[in-house]
Coordinates of C-alpha atoms in Angstrom, one line a residue:
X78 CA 0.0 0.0 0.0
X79 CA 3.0 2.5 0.4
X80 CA 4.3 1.9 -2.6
X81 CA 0.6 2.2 -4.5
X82 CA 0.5 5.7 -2.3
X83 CA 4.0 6.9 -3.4
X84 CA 3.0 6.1 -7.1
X85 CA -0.8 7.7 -6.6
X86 CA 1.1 10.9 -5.1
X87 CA 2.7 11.7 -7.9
X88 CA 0.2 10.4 -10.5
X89 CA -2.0 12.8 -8.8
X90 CA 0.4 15.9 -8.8
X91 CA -1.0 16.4 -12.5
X92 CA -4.9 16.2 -11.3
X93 CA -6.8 15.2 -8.5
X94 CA -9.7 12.8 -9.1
X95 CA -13.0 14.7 -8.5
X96 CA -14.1 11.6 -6.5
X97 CA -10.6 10.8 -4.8
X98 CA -12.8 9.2 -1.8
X99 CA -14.0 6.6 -4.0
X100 CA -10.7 5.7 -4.9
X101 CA -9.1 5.7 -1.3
X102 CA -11.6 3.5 -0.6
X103 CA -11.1 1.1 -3.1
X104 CA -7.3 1.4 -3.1
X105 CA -6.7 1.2 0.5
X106 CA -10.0 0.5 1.7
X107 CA -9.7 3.2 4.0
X108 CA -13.4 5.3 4.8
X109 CA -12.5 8.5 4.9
X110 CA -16.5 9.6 5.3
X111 CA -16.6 12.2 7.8
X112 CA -19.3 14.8 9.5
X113 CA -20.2 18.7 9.8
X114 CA -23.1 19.8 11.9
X115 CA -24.5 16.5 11.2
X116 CA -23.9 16.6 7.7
X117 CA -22.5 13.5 6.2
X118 CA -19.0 14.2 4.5
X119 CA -17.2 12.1 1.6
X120 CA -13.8 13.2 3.8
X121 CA -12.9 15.6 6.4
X122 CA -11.0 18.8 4.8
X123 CA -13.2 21.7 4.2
X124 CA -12.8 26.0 4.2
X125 CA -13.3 27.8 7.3
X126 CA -15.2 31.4 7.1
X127 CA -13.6 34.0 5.4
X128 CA -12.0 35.6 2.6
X129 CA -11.9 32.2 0.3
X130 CA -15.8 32.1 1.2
X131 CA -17.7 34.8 -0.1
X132 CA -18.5 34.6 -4.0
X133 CA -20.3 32.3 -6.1
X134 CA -17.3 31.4 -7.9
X135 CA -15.1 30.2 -4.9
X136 CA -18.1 28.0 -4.1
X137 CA -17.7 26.9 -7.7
X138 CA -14.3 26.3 -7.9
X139 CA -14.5 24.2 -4.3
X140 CA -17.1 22.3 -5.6
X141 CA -14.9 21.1 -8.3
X142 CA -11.6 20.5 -6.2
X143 CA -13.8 18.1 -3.8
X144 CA -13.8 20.1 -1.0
X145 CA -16.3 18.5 1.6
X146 CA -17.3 21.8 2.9
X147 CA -17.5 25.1 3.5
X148 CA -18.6 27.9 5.6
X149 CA -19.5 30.8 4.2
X150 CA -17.9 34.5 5.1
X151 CA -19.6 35.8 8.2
X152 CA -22.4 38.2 7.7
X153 CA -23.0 41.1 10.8
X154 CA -26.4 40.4 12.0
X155 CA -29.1 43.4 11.3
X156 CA -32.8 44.1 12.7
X157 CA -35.7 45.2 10.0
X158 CA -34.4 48.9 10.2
X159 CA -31.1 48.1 9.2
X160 CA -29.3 48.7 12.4
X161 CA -26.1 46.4 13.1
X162 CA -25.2 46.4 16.8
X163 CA -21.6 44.9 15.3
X164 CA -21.5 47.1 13.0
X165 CA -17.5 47.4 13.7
X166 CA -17.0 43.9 12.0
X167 CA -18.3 44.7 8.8
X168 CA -14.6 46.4 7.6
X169 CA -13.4 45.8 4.1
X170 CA -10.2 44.7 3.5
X171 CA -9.2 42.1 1.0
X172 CA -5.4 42.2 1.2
X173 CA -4.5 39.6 2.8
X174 CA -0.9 39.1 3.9
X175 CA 0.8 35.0 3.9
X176 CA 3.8 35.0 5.9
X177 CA 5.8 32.4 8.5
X178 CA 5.6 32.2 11.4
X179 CA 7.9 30.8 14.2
X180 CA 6.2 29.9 17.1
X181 CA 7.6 30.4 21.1
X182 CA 9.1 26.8 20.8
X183 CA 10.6 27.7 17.2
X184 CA 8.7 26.0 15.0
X185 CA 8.1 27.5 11.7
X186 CA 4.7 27.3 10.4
X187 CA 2.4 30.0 8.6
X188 CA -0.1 32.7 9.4
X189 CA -2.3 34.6 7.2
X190 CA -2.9 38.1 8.4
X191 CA -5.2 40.7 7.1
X192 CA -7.1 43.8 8.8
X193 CA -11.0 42.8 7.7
X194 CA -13.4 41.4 9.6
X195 CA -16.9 40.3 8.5
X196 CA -19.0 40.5 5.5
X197 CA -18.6 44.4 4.4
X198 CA -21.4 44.5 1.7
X199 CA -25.3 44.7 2.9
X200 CA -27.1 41.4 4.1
X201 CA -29.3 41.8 0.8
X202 CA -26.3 41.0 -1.0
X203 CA -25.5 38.0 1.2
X204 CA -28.8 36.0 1.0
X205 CA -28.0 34.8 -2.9
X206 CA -24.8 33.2 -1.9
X207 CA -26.9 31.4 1.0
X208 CA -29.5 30.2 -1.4
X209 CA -26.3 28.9 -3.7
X210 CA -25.2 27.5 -0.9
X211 CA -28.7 25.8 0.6
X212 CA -28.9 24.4 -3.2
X213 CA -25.3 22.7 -3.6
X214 CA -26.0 21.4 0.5
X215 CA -29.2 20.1 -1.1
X216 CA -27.6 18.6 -4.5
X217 CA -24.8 16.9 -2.3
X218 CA -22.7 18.7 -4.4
X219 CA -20.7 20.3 -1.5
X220 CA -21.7 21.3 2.2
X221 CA -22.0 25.0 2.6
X222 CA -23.4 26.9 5.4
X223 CA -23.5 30.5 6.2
X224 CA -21.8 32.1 9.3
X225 CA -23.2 34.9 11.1
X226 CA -21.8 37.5 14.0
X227 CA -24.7 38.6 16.0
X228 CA -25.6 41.4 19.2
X229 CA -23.5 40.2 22.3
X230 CA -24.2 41.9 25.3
X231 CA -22.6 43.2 28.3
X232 CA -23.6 41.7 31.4
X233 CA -26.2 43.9 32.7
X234 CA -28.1 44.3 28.9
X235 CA -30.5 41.9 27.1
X236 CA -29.9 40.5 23.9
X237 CA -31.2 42.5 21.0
X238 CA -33.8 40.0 19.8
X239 CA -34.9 41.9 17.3
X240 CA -31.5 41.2 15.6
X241 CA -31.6 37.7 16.0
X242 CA -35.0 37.2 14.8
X243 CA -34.6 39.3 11.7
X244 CA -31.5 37.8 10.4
X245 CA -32.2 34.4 11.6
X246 CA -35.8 34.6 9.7
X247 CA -34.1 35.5 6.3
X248 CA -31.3 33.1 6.5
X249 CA -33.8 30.8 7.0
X250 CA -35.9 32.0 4.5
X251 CA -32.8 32.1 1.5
X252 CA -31.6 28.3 2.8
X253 CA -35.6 27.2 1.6
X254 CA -37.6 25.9 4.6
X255 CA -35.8 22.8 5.8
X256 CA -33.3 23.3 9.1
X257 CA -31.5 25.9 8.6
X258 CA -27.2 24.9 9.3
X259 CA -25.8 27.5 10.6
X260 CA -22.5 28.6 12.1
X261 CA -22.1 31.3 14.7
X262 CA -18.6 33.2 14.6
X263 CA -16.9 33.9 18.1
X264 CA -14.4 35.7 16.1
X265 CA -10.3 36.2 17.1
X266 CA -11.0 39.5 16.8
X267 CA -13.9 39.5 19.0
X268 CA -10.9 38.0 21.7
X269 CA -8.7 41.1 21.2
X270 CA -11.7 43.5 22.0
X271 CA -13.4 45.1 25.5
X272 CA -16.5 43.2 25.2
X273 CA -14.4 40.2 25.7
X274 CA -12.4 41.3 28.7
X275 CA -15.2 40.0 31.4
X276 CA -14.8 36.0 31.4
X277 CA -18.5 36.0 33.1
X278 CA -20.0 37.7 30.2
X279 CA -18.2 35.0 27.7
X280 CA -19.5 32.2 29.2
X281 CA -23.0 34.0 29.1
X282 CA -22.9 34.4 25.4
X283 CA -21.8 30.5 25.1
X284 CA -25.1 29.7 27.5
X285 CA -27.6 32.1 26.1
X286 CA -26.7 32.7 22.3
X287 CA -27.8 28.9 20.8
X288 CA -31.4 29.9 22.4
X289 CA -31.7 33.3 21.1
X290 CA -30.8 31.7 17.6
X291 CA -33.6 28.9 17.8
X292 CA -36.3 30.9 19.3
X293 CA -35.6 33.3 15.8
X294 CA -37.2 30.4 13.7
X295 CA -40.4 29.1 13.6
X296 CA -40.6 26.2 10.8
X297 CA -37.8 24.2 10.4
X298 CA -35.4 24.7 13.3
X299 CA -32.2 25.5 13.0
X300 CA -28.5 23.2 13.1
X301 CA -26.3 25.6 15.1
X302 CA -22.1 25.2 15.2
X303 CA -20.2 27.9 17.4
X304 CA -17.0 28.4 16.4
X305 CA -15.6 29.3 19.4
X306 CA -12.6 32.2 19.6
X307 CA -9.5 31.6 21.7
X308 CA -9.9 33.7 24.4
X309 CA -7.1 36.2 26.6
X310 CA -7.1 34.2 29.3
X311 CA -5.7 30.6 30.5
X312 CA -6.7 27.1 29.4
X313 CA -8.7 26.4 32.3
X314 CA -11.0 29.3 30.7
X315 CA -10.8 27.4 27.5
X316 CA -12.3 24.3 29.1
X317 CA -14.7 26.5 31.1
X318 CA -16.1 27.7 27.4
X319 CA -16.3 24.0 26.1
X320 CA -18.4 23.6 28.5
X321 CA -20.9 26.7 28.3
X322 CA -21.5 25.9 25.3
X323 CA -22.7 22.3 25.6
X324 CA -26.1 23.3 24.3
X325 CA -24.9 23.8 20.4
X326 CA -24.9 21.2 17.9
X327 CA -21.6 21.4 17.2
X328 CA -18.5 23.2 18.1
X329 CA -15.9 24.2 16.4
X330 CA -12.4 24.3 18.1
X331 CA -10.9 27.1 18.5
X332 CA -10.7 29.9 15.9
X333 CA -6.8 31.9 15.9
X334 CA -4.7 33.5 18.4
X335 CA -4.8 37.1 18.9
X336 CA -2.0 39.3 19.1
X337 CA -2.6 42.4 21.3
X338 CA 0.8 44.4 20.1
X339 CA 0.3 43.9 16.8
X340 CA -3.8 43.6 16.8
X341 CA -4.3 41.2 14.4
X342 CA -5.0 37.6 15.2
X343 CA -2.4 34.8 13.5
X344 CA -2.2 31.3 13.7
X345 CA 0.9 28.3 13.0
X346 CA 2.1 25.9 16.0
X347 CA 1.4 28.3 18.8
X348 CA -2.4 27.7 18.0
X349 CA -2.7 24.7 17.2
X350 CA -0.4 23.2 20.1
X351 CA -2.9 25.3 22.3
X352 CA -5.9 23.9 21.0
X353 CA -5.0 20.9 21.2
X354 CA -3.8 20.6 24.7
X355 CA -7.0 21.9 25.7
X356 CA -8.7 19.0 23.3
X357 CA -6.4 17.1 25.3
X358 CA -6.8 18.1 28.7
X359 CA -10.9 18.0 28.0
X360 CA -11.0 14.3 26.7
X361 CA -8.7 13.2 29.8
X362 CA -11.6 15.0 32.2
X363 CA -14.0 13.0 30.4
X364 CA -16.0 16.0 29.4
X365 CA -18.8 15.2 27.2
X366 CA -19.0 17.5 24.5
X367 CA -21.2 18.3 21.0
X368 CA -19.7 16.9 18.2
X369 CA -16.3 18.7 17.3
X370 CA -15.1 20.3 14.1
X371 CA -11.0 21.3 14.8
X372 CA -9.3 24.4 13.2
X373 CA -6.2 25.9 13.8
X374 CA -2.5 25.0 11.8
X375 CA -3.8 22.0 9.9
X376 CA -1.5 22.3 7.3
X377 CA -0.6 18.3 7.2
X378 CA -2.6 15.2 7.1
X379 CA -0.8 14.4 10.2
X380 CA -2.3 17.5 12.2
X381 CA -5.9 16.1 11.3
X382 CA -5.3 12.8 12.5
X383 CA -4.3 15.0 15.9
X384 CA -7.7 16.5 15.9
X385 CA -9.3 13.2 15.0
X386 CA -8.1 11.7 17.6
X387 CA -9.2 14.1 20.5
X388 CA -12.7 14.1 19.4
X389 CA -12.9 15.9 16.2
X390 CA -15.0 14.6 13.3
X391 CA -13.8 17.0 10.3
X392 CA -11.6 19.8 10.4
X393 CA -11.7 23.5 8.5
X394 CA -8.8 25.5 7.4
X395 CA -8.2 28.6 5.9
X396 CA -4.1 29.4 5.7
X397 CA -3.1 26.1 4.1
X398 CA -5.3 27.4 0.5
X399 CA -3.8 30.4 0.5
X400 CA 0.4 29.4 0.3
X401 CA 2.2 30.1 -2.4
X402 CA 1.6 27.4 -5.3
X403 CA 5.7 26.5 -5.2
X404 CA 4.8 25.1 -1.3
X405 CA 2.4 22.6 -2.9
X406 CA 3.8 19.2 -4.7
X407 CA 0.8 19.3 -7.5
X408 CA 1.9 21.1 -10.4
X409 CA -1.2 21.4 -11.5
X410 CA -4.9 22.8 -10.4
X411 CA -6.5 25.3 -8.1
X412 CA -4.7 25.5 -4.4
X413 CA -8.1 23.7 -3.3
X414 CA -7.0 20.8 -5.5
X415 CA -3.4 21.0 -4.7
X416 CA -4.0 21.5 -0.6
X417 CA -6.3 18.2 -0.8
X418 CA -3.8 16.6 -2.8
X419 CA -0.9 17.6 -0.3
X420 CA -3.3 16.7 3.0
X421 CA -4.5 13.6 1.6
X422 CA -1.8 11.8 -0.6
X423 CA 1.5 12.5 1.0
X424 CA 3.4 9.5 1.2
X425 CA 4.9 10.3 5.2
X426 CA 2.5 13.0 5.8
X427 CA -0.9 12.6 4.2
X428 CA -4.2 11.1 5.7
X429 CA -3.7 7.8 3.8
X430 CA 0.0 7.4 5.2
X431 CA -0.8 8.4 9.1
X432 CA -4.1 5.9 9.2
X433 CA -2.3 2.9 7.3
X434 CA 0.8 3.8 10.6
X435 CA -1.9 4.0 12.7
X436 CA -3.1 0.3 12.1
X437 CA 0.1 -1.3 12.1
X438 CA 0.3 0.5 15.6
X439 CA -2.5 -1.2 16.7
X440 CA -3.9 2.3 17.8
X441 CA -6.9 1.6 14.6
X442 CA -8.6 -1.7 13.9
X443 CA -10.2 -2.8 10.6
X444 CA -13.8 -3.3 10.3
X445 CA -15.4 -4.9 7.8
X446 CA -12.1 -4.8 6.0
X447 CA -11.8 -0.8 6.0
X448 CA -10.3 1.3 8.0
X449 CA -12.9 4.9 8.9
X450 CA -11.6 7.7 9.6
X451 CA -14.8 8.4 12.1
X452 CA -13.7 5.9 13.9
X453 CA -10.2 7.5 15.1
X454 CA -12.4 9.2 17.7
X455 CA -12.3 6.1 19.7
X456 CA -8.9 5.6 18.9
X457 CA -7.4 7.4 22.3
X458 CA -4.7 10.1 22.0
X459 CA -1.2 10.8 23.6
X460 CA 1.2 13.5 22.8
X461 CA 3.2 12.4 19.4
X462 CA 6.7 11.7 19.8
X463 CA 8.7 13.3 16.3
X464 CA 11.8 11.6 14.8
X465 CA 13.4 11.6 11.6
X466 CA 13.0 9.2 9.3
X467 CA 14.7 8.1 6.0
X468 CA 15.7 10.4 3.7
X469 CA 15.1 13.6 5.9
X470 CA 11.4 13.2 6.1
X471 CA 9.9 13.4 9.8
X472 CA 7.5 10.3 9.9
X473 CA 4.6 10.2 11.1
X474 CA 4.4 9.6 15.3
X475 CA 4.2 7.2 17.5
X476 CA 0.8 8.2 19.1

């Protein structure tokens, strides 16, 4: 099998087979089938919110690399008169800035940085891409949701649920009467800013804001992710926000680091190392949490086996689409393409590569002759021990 993965890596360096799934199954017999919000996924790898995430045409052009999903760029709730109580978050700025980063133990990794925030055009302009979006969802095409930053009040205020009902209602109304999926955006930036500087009032928006969402629709209901931010304060608070927001469908852990010198969040091994020691630390409490969707540095196949294995059943990313094209091994393709070839298909680093190591561990048992990837979050999880192997590649760990 590693010498039919070395061969499909660089037969696949030219093009990526639309239905590459399909053919890791029947190659390897490895299940890569994976979930969102419920949502069954051919694999794991989809496109968190933001710049990548807002036209019809990235939705297109995702759709035809075989991502599994995507969430869409976050809109700034509104009431029927227009008024935005996070009105701040709706900057434009489309610059966006790929450079490495070396984290505090000195590993270099990479960070996107860029001044914007959340959808800047108006919320008419937003409901087309949600009903492109309910319609590719429906087709099975690809999973895409919309992602929405709504009112978040201080402690001694009520929730503006005019907002929520307003927004809520129309999203609903675009995605076309069935449950609406929807992800809620606890941005990085939101970390970095006064309303966040009250722990108490955090954990109140991770109680109280899945219940303001579903008492804005009426037919249907509504599937509800938080994407929950990393916040300016110790692990222990992390773990304290896991579980506030226990009521959500599904969570997704944990969105980038903020820098308060610079002010702009950023992400690479400082982020991910964080989140998942706090994966970590939660699954050895025995914490019973929503299903999980990880983010943060998954630029490897490796790094979502890590977040597989503490709980996670898909993971998004956002940096590792944007490198520059000579950091990918395709030649050929959009960076969608070439990231899923890179994540999937690397012969020491892919998916394929890390489950197949996994098994001859013993840490992953057959069933039915297949290996599935859903099934790694059973598997157990220790801290990976690195070494070099043969010809300069780092294998994968021992887990």
């Amino acid at each position: 099998m590693h010498a039919q993965l070395k061969r499909d890596f660089e037969r696949f360096k030219r093009e990526l087979p639309r239905d590459f799934p399909a053919h890791v199954r029947e190659a390897y017999q490895i299940d890569l089938g994976a979930r969102y919000l419920g949502h069954p996924l051919p694999h794991p790898i989809g496109k968190g919110s933001g710049q990548l995430s807002l036209s019809q045409e990235q939705l297109e052009t995702d759709r035809a690399a075989g991502l599994a999903f995507v969430v869409l760029k976050t809109v700034i709730a509104e009431d029927a008169e227009g008024g935005r109580s996070m009105g701040a978050w709706a900057i434009h700025e489309t610059r966006m800035k790929v450079e490495h980063r070396v984290s505090e133990a000195g590993r270099q990794g990479w960070t996107v940085t860029w001044k914007g925030r959340g959808w800047d055009g108006s919320f008419e302009d937003y409901l087309p891409l949600v009903r492109t979006a309910a319609d590719l969802t429906r087709a099975g095409d690809l999973v895409a949701v919309p992602s929405v930053k709504y009112h978040l009040p201080r402690l001694d205020e009520p929730f503006r649920a005019a907002e929520y009902e307003h927004t809520t209602g129309l999203l609903a109304l675009a995605w076309g009467g069935r449950t609406l999926s929807l992800e809620k955006d606890f941005s990085p930036t939101l970390a970095g800013d006064a309303l966040a500087d009250e722990q108490a009032r955090i954990l109140r928006w991770l109680r109280e804001v899945p219940d303001q969402i579903r008492r804005s629709v009426n037919d249907g209901g509504v599937r509800l992710a938080l994407k929950l931010m990393n916040a300016r304060f110790d692990d222990a608070f992390q773990l304290e926000m896991l579980a506030a927001a226990a009521s959500a469908d599904a969570l997704v852990v944990f969105n980038r680091l903020w820098d308060p010198v610079s002010g702009v969040a950023f992400g690479g091994h400082d982020l991910s190392e964080r989140n998942l020691r706090v994966l970590r630390q939660a699954r050895s409490e025995g914490r019973a949490l929503p299903p999980l969707s990880g983010s943060g540095n998954v630029c490897s196949g490796r790094m979502i086996l890590e977040y597989a294995r503490l709980g996670c059943e898909s993971v998004q990313l956002h940096t590792f689409f944007q490198l520059p094209l000579s950091e990918y091994p395709a030649t050929d393709g959009s960076r969608s393409q070439r990231a899923l070839h890179a994540l999937v298909f690397h012969p020491t680093d892919g998916l394929i590569a890390g489950m197949l190591e996994l098994e001859r561990q013993g840490s992953i048992d057959r069933r039915a002759g297949e290996l599935r990837f859903l099934d790694l979050q059973n598997s157990g999880a220790t801290s990976p021990r690195r070494h070099e192997g043969h010809e300069g590649h780092e294998e994968m760990p021992s887990w």
